[in-house]
Each structure stands twice: as structure tokens, then as C-alpha cells.
mmCIF file of N, CA and C and ligand atoms in Angstrom:
data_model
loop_
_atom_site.group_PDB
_atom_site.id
_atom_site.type_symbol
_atom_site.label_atom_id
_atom_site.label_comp_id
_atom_site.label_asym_id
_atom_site.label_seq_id
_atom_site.Cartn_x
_atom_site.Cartn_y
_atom_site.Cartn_z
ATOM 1 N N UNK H 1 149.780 -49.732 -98.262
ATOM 2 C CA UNK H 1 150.925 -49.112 -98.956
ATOM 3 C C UNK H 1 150.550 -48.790 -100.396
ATOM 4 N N UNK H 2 150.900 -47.651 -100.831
ATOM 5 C CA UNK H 2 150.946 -47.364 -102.412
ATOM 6 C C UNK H 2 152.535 -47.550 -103.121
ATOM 7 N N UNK H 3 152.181 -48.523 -104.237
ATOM 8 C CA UNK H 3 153.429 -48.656 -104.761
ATOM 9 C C UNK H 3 154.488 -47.501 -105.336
ATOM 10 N N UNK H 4 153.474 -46.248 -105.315
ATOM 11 C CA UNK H 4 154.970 -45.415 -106.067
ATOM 12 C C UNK H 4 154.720 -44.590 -104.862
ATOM 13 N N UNK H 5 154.851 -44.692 -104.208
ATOM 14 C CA UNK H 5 154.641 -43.264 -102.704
ATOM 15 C C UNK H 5 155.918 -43.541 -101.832
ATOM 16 N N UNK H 6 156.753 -42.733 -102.349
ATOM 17 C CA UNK H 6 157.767 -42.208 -101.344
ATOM 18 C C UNK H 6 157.528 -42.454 -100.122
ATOM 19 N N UNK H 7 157.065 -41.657 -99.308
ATOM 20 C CA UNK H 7 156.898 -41.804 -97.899
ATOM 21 C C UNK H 7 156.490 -43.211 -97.710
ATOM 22 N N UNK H 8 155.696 -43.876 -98.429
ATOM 23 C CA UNK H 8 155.669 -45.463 -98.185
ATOM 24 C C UNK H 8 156.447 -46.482 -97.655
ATOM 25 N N UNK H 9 157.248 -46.201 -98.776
ATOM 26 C CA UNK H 9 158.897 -46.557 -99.694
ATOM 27 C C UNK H 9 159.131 -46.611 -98.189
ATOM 28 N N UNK H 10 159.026 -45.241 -97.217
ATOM 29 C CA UNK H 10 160.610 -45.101 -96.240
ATOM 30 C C UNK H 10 159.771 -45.629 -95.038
ATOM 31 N N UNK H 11 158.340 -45.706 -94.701
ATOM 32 C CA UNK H 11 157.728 -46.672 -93.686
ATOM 33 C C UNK H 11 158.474 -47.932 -93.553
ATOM 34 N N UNK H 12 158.369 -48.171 -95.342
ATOM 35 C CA UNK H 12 158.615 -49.949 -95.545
ATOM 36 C C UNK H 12 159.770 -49.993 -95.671
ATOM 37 N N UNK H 13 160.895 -49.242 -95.109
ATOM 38 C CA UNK H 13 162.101 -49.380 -95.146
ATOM 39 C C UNK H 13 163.249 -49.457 -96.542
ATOM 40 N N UNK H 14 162.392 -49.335 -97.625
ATOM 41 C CA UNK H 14 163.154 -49.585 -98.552
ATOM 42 C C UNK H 14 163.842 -48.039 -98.790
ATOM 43 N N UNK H 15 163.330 -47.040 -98.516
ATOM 44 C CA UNK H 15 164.052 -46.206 -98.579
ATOM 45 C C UNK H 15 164.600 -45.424 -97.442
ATOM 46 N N UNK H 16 165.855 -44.928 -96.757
ATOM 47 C CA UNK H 16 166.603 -44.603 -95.903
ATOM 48 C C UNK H 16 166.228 -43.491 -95.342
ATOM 49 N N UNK H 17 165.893 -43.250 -94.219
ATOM 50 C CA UNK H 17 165.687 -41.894 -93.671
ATOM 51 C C UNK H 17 166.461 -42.169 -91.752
ATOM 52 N N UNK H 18 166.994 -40.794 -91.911
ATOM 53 C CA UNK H 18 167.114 -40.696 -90.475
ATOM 54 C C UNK H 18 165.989 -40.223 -89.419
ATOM 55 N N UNK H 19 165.359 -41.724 -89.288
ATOM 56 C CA UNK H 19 164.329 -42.032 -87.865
ATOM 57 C C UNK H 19 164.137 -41.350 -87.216
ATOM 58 N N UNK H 20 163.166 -40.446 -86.327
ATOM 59 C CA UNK H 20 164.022 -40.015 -85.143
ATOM 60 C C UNK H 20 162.293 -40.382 -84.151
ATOM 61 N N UNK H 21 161.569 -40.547 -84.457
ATOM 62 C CA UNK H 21 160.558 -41.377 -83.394
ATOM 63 C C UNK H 21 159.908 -43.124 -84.480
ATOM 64 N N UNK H 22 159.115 -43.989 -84.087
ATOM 65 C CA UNK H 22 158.072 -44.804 -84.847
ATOM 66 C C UNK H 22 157.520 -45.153 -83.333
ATOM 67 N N UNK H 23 155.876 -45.713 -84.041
ATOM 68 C CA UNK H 23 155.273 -46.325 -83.254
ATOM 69 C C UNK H 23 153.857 -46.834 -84.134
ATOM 70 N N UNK H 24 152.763 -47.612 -83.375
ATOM 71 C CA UNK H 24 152.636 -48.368 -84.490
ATOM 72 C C UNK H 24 151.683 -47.726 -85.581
ATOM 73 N N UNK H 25 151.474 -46.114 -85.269
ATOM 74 C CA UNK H 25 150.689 -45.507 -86.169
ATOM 75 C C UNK H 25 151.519 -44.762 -86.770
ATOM 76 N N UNK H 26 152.362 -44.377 -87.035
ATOM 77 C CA UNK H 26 153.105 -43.034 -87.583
ATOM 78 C C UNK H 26 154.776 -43.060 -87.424
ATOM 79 N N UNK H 27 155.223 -42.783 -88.105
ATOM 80 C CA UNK H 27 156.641 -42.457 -88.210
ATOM 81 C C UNK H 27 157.318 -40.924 -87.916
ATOM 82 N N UNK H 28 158.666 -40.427 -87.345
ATOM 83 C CA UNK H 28 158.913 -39.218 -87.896
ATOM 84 C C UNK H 28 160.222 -39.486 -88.127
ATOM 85 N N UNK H 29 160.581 -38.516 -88.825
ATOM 86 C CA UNK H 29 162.068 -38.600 -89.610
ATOM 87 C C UNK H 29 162.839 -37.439 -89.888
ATOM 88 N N UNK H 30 163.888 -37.294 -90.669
ATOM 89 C CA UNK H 30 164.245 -35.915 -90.694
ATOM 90 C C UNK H 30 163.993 -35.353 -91.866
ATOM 91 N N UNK H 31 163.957 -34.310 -92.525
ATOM 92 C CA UNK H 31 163.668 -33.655 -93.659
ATOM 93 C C UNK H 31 164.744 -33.647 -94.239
ATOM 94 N N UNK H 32 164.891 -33.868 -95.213
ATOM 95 C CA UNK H 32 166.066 -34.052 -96.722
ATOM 96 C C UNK H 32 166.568 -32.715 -96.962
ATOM 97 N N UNK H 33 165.634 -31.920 -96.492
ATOM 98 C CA UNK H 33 165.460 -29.928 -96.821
ATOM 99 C C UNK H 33 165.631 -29.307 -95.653
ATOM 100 N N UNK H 34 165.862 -29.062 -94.830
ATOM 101 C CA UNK H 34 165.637 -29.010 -93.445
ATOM 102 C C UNK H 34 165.329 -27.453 -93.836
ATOM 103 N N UNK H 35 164.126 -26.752 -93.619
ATOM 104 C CA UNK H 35 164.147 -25.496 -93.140
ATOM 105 C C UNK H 35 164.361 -24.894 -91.719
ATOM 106 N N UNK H 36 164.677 -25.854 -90.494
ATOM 107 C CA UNK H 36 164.847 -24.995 -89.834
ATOM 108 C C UNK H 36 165.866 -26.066 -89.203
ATOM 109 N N UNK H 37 166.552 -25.339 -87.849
ATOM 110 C CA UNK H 37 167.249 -26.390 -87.171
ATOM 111 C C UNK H 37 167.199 -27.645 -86.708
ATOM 112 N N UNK H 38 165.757 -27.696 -86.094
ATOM 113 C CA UNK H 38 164.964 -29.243 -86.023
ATOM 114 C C UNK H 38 163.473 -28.860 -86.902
ATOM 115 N N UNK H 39 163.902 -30.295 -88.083
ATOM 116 C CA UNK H 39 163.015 -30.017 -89.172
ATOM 117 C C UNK H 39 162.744 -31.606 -89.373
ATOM 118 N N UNK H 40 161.324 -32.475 -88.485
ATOM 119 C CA UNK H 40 160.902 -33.872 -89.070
ATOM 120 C C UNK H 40 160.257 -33.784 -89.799
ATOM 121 N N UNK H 41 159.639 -34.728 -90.532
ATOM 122 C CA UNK H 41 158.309 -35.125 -90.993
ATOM 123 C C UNK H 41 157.174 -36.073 -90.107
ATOM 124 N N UNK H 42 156.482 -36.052 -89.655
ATOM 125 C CA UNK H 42 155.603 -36.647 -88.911
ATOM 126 C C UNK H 42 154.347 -37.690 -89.761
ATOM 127 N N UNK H 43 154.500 -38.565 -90.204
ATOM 128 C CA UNK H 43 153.908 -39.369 -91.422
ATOM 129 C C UNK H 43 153.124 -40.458 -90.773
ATOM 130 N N UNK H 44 152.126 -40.436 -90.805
ATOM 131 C CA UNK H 44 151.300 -41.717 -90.560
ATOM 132 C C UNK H 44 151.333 -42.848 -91.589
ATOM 133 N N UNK H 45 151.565 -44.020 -91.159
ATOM 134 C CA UNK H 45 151.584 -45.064 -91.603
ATOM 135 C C UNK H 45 150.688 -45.076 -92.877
ATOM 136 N N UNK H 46 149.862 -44.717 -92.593
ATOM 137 C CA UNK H 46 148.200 -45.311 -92.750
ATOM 138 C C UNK H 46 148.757 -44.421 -94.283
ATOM 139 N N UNK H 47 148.537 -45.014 -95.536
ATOM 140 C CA UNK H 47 148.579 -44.136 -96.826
ATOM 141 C C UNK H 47 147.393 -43.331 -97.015
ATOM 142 N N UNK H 48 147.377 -42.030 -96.412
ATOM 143 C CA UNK H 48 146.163 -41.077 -96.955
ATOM 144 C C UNK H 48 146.798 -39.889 -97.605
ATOM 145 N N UNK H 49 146.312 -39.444 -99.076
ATOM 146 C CA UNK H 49 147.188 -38.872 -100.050
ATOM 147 C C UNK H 49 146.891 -37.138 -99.329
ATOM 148 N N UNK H 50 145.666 -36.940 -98.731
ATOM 149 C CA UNK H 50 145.938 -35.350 -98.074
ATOM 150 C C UNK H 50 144.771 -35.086 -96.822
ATOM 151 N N UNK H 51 145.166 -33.727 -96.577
ATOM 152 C CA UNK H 51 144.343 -33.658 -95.521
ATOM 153 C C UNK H 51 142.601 -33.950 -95.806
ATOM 154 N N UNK H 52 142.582 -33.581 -97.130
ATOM 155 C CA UNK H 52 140.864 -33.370 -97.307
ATOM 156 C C UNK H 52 140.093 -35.198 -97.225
ATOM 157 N N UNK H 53 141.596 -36.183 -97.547
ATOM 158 C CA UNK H 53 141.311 -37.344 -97.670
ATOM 159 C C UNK H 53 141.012 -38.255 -95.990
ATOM 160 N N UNK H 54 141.360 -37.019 -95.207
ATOM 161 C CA UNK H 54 140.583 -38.029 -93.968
ATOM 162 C C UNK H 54 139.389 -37.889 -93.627
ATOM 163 N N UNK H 55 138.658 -39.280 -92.723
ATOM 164 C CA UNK H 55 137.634 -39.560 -92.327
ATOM 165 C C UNK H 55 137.422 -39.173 -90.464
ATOM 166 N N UNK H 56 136.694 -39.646 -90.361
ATOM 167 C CA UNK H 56 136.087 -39.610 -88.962
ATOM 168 C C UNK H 56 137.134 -40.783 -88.350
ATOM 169 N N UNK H 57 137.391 -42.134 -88.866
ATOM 170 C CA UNK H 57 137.774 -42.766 -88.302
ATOM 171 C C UNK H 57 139.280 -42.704 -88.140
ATOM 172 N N UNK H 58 139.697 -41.197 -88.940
ATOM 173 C CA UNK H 58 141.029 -40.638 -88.544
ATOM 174 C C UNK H 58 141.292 -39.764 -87.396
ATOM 175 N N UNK H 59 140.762 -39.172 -86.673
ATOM 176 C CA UNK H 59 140.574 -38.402 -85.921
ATOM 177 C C UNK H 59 141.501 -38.733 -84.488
ATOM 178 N N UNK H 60 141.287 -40.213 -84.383
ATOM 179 C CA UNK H 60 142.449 -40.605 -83.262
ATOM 180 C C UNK H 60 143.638 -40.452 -83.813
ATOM 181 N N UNK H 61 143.760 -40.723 -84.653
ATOM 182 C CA UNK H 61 145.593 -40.804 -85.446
ATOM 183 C C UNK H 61 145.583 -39.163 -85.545
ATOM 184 N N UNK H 62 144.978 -38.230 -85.787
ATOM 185 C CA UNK H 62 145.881 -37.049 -85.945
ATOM 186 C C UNK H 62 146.135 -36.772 -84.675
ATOM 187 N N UNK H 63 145.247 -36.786 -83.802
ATOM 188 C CA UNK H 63 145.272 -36.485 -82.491
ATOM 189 C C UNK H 63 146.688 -36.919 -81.988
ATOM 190 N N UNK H 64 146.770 -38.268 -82.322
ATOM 191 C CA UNK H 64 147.984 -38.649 -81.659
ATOM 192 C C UNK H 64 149.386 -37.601 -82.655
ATOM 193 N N UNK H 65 149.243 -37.551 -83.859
ATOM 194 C CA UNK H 65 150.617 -36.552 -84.085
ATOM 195 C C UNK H 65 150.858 -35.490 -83.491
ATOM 196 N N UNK H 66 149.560 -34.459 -82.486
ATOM 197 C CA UNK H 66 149.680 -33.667 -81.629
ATOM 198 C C UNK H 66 150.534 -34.220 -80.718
ATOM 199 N N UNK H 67 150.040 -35.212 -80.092
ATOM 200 C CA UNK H 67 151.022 -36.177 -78.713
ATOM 201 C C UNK H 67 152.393 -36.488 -79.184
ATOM 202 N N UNK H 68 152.394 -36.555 -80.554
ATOM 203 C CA UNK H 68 154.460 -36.977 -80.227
ATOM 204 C C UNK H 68 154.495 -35.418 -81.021
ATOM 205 N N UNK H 69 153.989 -34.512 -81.397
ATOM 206 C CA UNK H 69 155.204 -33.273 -81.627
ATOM 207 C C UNK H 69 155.350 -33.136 -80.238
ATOM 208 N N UNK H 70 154.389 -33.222 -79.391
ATOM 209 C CA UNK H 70 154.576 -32.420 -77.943
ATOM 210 C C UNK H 70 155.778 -33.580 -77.459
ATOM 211 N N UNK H 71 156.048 -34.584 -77.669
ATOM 212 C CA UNK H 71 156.561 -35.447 -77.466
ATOM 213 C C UNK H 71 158.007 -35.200 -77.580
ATOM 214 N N UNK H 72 158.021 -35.146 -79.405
ATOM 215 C CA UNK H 72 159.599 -34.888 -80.261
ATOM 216 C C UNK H 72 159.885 -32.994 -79.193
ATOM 217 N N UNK H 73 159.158 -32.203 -79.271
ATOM 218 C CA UNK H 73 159.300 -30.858 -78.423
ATOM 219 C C UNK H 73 160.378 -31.303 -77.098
ATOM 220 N N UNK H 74 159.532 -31.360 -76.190
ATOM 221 C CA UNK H 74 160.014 -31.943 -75.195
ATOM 222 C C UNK H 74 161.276 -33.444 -74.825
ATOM 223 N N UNK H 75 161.438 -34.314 -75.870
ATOM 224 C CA UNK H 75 162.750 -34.515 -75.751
ATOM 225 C C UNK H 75 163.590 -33.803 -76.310
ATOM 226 N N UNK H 76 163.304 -32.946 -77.222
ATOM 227 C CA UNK H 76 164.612 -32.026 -77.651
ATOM 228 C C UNK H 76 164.666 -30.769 -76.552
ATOM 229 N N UNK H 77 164.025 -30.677 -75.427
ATOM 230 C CA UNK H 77 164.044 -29.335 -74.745
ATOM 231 C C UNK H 77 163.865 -28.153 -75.222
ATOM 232 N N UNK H 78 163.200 -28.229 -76.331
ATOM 233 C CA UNK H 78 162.366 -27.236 -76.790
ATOM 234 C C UNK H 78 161.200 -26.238 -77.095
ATOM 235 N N UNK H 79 160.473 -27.697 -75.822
ATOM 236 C CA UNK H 79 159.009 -27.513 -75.620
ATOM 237 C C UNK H 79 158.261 -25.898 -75.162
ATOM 238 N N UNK H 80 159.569 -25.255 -74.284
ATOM 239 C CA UNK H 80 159.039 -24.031 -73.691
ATOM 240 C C UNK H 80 159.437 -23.009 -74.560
ATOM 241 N N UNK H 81 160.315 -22.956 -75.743
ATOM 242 C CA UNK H 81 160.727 -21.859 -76.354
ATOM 243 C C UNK H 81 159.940 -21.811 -77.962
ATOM 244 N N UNK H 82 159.489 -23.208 -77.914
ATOM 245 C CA UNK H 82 158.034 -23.019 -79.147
ATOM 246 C C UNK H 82 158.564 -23.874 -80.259
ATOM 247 N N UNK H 83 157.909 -24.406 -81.393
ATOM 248 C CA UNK H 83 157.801 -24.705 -82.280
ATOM 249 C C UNK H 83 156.479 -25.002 -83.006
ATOM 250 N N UNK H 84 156.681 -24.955 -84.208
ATOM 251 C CA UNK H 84 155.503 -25.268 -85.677
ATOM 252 C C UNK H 84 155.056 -26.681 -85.921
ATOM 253 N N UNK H 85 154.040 -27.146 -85.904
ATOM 254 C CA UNK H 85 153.538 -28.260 -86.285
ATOM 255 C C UNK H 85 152.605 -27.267 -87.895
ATOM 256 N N UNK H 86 153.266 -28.062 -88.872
ATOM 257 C CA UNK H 86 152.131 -27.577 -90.060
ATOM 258 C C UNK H 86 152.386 -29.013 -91.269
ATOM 259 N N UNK H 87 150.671 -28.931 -91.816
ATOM 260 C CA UNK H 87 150.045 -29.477 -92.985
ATOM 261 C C UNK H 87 150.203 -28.610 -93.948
ATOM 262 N N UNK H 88 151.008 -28.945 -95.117
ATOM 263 C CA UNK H 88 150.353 -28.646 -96.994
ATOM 264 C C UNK H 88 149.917 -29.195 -97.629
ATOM 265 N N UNK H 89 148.231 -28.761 -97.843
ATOM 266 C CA UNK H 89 147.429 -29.446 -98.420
ATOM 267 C C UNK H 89 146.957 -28.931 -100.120
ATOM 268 N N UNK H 90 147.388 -29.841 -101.159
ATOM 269 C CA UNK H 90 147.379 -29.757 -102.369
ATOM 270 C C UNK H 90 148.425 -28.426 -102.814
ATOM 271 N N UNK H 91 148.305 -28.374 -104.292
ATOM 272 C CA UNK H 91 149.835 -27.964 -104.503
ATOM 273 C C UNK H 91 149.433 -26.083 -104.347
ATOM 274 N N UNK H 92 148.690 -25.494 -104.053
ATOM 275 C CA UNK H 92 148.801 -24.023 -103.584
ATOM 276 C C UNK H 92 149.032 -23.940 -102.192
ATOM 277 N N UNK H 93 148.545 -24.912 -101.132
ATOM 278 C CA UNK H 93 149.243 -24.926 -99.783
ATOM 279 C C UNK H 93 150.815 -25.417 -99.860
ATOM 280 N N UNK H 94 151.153 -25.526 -100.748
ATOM 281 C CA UNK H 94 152.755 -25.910 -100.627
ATOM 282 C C UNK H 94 153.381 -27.639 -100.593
ATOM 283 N N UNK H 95 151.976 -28.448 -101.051
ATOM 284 C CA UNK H 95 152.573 -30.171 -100.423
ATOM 285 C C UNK H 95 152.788 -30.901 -101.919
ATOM 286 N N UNK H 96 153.436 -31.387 -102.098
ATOM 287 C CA UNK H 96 154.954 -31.728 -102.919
ATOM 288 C C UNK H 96 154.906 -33.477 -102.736
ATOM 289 N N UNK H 97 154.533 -34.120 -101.645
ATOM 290 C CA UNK H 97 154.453 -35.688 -101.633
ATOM 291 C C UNK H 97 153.072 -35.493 -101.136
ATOM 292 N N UNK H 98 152.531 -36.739 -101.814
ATOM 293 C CA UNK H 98 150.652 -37.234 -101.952
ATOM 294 C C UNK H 98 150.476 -37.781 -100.779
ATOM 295 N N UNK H 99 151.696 -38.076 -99.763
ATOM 296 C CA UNK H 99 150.870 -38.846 -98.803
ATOM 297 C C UNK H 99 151.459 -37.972 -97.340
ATOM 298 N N UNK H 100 150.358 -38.190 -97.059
ATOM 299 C CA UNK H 100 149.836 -36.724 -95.538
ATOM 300 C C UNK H 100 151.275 -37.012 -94.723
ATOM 301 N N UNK H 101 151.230 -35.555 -94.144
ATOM 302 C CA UNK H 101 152.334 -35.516 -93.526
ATOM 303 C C UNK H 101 152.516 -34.327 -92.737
ATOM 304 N N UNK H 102 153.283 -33.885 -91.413
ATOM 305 C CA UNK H 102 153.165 -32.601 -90.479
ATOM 306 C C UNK H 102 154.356 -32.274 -90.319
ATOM 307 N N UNK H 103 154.433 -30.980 -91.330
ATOM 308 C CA UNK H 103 156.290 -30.644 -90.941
ATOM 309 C C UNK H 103 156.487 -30.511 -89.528
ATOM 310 N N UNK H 104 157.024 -30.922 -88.623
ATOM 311 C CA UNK H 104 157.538 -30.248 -86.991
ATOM 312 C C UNK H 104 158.685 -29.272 -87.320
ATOM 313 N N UNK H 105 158.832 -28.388 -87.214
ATOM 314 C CA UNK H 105 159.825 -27.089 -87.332
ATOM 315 C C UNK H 105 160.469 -26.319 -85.693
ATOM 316 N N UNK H 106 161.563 -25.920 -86.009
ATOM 317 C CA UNK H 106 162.078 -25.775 -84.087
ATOM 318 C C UNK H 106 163.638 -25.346 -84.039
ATOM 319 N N UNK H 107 163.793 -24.326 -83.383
ATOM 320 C CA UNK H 107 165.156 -24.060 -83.533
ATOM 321 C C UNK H 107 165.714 -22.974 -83.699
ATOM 322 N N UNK H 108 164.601 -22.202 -84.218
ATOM 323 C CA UNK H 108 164.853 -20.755 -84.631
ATOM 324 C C UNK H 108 163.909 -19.796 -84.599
ATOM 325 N N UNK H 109 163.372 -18.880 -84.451
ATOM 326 C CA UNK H 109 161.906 -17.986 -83.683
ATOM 327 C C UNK H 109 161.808 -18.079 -85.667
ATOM 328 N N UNK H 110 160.477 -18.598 -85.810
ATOM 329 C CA UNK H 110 159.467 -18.886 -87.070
ATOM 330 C C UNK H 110 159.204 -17.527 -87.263
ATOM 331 N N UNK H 111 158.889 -17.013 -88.632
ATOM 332 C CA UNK H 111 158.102 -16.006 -88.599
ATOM 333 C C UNK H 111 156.877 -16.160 -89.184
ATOM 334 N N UNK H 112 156.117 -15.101 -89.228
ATOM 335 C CA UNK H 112 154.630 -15.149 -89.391
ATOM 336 C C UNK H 112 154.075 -14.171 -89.859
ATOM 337 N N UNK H 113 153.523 -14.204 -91.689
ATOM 338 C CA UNK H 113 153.205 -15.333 -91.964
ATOM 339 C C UNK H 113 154.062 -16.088 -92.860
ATOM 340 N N UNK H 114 153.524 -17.653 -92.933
ATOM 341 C CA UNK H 114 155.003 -18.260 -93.991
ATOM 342 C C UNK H 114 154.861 -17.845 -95.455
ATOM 343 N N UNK H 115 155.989 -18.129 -96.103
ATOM 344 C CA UNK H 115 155.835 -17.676 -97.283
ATOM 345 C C UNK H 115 154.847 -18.521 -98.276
HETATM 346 P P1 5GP V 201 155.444 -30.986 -98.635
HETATM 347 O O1 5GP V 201 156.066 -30.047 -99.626
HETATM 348 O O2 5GP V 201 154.667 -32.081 -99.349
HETATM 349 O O3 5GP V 201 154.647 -30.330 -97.551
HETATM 350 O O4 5GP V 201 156.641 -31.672 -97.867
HETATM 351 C C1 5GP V 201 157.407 -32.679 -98.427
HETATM 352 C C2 5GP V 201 158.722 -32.678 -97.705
HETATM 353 O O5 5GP V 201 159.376 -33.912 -97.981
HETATM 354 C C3 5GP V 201 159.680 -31.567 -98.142
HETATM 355 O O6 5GP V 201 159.983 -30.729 -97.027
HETATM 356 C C4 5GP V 201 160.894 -32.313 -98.662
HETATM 357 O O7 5GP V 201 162.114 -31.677 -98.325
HETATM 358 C C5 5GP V 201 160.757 -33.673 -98.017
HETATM 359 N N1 5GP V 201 161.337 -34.762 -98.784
HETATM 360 C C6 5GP V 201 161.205 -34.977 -100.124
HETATM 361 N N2 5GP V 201 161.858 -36.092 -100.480
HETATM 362 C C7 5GP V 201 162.410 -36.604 -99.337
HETATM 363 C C8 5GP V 201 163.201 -37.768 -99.072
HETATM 364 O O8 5GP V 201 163.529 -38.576 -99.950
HETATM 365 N N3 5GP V 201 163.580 -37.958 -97.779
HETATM 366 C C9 5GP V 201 163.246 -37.099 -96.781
HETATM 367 N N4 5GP V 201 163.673 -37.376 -95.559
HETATM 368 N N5 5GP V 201 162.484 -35.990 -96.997
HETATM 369 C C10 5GP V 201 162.072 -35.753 -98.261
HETATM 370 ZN ZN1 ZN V 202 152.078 -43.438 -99.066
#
């Protein structure tokens, strides 16, 4: 855990989010911002501040955030009409909290490309 990291904060419960999967690598939750109709955050436990900051011995853990979007998809019955799994990495890709994270987006036909 990092002491001033938000997303930490809401692993370790001290700060409130509406849940909507955990398990023992990763959390997802809902977005405070919601850009789209179904809008989580997909956050691994594990405090890594961005994408460039993983290793080799990360490679199972992202893998698995593939397995629960397809996961969060498919219990919302959304799996066949599509949704966005995306990373912002450092502040010209658009990422705003230091510790890694996969918007899941769903609900509304995305367009392309994002802004
Ligand atoms: P980024 O810009 O780093 O890719 O994404 C950060 C996301 O975290 C934003 O979509 C923002 O709305 C969300 N966010 C920021 N603060 C909070 C918070 O306190 N709770 C929740 N649930 N989401 C937050
Ligand atoms: Zn953190």
C-alpha cells in the first residue's frame, strides 16, 4: 500500500466505493465520473503507479483483468453488444491517479477515436 494513493485508500477500505467485483488480486468499482452507462475501474491490488511500471512477474495479473472485464461484460449481458477495456498511461494519455488502473466502459456504441 502507498500512504497517499487513493485507489489504495479504497482497496483498504478506508475510502467508500461502490464494489461491484473483488478477488484476491484486483478490485472493480464504479467511477465517481461515469462516462458511460456502465463505467468501473478495474484496479489491482498490487500498488503499481503505471503501465510502464510493470514487470514480467505482472503479466498473470493483467491477464487476469482481461478475465473479469469478460467477466463484469457478461454478467451485465453485455458481452455480445461490446464494450472498452482502456489504460491512461502518464498525464498525455489521460491518467489522473498514480496507481494502474482499466477503465471498463459499456452501454452506449463508444466512438473512435477517443478524445
Ligand atoms: P485516469 O484519469 O487516471 O485514467 O482515471 C481515474 C479515474 O478515477 C477517473 O475516471 C475518475 O473519475 C476516477 N476517480 C477519481 N477519484 C475517484 C474516487 O474518489 N472514487 C471513484 N470511484 N472514482 C474516482
Ligand atoms: Zn495505490
Amino acid at each position: 500500500m502507498s500512504i497517499d494513493c487513493l485507489f489504495c485508500k479504497i482497496i483498504a477500505g478506508e475510502i467508500p466505493a461502490k464494489m461491484f467485483y473483488e478477488d484476491d488480486l484486483l478490485i472493480a468499482f464504479a467511477d465517481i465520473d461515469p462516462q458511460a452507462p456502465h463505467h468501473f475501474l478495474i484496479v489491482p491490488r498490487k500498488h503499481i503507479c503505471t503501465a510502464l511500471d510493470l514487470t514480467p512477474e505482472d503479466n498473470e495479473l493483467i491477464g487476469h483483468v482481461y478475465q473479469v472485464a469478460g467477466k463484469i461484460a457478461r454478467d451485465l449481458g453485455i458481452d455480445e453488444d461490446g464494450f472498452r477495456v482502456v489504460n491512461n498511461c502518464n498525464e498525455a494519455g489521460g491518467q489522473t491517479v498514480w496507481h494502474i488502473h482499466f477503465h471498463f466502459l459499456a452501454g452506449r456504441n463508444l466512438t473512435w477515436p477517443p478524445g
